[in-house]
Tab-separated table of C-alpha atoms and ligand atoms in Angstrom:
chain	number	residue	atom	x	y	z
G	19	UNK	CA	37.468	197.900	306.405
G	20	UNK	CA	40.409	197.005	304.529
G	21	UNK	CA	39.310	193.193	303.463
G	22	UNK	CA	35.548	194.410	302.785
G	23	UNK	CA	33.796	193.626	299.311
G	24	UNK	CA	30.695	194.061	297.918
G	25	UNK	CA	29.481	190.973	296.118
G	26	UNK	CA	26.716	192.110	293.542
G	27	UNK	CA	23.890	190.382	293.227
G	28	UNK	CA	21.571	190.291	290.550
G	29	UNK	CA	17.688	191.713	290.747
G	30	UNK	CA	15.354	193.189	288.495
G	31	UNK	CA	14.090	195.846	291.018
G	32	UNK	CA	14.340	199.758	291.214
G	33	UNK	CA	16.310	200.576	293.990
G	34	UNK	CA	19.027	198.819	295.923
G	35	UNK	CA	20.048	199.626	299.524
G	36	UNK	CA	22.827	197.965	301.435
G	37	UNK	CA	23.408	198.007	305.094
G	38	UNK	CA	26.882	197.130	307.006
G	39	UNK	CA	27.318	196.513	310.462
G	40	UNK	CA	30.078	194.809	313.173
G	41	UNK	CA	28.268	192.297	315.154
G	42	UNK	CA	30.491	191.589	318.105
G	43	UNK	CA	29.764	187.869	319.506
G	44	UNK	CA	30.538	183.944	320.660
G	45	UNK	CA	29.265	181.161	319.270
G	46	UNK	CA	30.611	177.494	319.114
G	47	UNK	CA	29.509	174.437	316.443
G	48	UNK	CA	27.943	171.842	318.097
G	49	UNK	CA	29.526	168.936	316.175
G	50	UNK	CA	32.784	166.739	317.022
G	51	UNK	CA	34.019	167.733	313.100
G	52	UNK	CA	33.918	171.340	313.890
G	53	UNK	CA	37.497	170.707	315.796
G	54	UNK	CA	38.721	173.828	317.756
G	55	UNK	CA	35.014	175.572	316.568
G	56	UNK	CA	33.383	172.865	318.934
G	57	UNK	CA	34.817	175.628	321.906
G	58	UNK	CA	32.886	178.761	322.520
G	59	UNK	CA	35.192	181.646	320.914
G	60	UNK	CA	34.195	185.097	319.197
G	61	UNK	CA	34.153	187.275	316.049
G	62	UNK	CA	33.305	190.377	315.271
G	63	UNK	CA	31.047	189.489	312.298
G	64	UNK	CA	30.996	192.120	309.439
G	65	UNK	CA	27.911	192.082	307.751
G	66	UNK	CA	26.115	193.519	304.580
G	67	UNK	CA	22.683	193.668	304.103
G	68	UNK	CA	21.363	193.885	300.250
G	69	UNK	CA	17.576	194.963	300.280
G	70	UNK	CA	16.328	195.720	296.667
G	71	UNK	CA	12.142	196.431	295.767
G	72	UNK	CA	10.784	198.935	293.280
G	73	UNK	CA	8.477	201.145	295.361
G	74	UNK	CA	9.761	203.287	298.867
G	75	UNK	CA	7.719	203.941	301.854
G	76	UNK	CA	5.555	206.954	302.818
G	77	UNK	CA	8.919	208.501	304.430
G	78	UNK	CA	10.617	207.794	301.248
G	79	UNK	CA	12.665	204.975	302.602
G	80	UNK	CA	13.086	201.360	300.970
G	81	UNK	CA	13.526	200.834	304.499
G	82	UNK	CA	14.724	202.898	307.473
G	83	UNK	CA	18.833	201.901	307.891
G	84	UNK	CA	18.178	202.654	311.800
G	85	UNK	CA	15.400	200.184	311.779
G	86	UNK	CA	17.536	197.545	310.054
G	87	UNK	CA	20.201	197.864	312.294
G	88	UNK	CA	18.208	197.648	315.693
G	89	UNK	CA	16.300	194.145	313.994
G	90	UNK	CA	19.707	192.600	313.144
G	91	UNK	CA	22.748	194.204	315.069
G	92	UNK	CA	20.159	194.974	318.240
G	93	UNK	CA	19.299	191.302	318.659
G	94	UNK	CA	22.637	189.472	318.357
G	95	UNK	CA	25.565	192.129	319.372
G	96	UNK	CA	27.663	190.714	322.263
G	97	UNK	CA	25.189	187.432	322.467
G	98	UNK	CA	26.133	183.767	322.931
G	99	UNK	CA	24.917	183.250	319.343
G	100	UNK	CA	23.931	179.785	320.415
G	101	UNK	CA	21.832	181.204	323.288
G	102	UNK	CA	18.889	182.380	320.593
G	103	UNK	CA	16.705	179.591	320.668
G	104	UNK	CA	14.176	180.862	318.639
G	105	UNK	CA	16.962	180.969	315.159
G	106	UNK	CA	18.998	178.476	316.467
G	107	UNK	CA	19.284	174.937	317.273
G	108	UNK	CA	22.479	172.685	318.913
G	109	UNK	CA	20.732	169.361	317.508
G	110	UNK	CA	19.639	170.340	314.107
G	111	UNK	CA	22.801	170.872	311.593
G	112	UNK	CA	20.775	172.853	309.661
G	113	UNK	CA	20.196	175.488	312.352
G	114	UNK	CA	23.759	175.452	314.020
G	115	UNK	CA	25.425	178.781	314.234
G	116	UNK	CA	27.738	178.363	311.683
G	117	UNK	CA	28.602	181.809	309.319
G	118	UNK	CA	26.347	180.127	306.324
G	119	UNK	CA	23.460	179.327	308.979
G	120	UNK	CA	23.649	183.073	310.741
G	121	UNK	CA	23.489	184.803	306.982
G	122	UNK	CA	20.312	182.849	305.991
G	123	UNK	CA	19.057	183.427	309.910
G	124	UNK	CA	19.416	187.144	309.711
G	125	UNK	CA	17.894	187.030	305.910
G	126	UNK	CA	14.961	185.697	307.754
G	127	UNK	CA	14.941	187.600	310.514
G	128	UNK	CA	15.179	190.849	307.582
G	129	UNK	CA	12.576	189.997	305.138
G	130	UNK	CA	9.977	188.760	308.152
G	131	UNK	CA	9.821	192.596	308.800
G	132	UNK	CA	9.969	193.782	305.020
G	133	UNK	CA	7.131	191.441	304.882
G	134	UNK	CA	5.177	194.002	307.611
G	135	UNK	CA	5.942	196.886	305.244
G	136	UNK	CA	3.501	198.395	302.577
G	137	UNK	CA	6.274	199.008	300.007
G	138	UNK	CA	6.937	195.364	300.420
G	139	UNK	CA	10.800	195.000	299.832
G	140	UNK	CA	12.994	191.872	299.472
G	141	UNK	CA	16.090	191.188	301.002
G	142	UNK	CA	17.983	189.768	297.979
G	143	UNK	CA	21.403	188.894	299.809
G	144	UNK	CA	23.532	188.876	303.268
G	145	UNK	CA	27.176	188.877	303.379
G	146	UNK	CA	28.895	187.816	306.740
G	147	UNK	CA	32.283	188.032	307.634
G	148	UNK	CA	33.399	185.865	310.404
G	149	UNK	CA	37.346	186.332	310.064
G	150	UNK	CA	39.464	188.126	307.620
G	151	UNK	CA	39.825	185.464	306.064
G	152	UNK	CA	36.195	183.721	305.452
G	153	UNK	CA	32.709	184.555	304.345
G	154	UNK	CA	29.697	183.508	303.430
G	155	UNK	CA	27.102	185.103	300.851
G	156	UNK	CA	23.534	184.015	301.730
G	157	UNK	CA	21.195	184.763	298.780
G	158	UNK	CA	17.371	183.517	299.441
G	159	UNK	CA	15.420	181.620	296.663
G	160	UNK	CA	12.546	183.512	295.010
G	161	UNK	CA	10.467	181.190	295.792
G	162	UNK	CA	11.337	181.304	299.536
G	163	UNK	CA	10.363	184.543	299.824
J	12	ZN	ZN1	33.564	180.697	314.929
């Protein structure tokens, strides 16, 4: 992709693994200030998955790229982004489905099932694309983890 970068981010662990993906879908921002964003429109979202740790799993993975893909790109390609209930919210600014809120949604969504692993890795950042022109970088907290 001809606007893509990689934003580093820093970590202390062994091995780094990044995932991207093209999540095709609609969304609209709940909010009068949101203008023209207020109507339901789409994006194909590009989005980069940073997952760092020091050990690998019994299959020598940090984590299966497959297996990241179906948890992420499975659950919200061509969605009404607004539609999952369960990440988001059309009350609670916080939880709208704006690019800033879907990075830190799919960070959760990522390190919930790291946190089912033995190897036990941490996703360390998310990068979404919403437009050639905008992005967001989500990087959790340590101590959110
Ligand atoms: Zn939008």
């Amino acid at each position: 992709m001809l606007q893509q970068i990689y934003p580093q981010v820093f970590h202390n662990f062994r091995y780094e693994l990044n995932k991207d993906m093209q999540i095709a879908a609609a969304h609209f921002i709940p909010h009068e200030a949101a203008g023209k964003c207020a109507n339901t429109h789409g994006h194909t979202y590009f989005v980069n998955i940073t997952v760092a740790g020091d050990e690998l799993d019994e299959s020598g993975f940090l984590i299966n790229f497959q297996q990241l893909k179906k948890i992420v790109h499975g659950k919200l390609d061509h969605t009404l982004i607004n539609d999952h209930t369960d990440l988001f919210s059309n009350t609670r600014a916080e939880d709208f489905p704006t690019t800033e809120v879907v990075a830190r949604k799919i960070a959760e969504i990522v390190q919930e099932h790291l946190d089912t692993m033995p190897n036990r890795p941490t996703c360390v950042q998310v990068f979404v694309r919403e437009s050639p022109t905008s992005y967001v970088v989500y990087r959790p907290k340590a101590g959110n983890r």
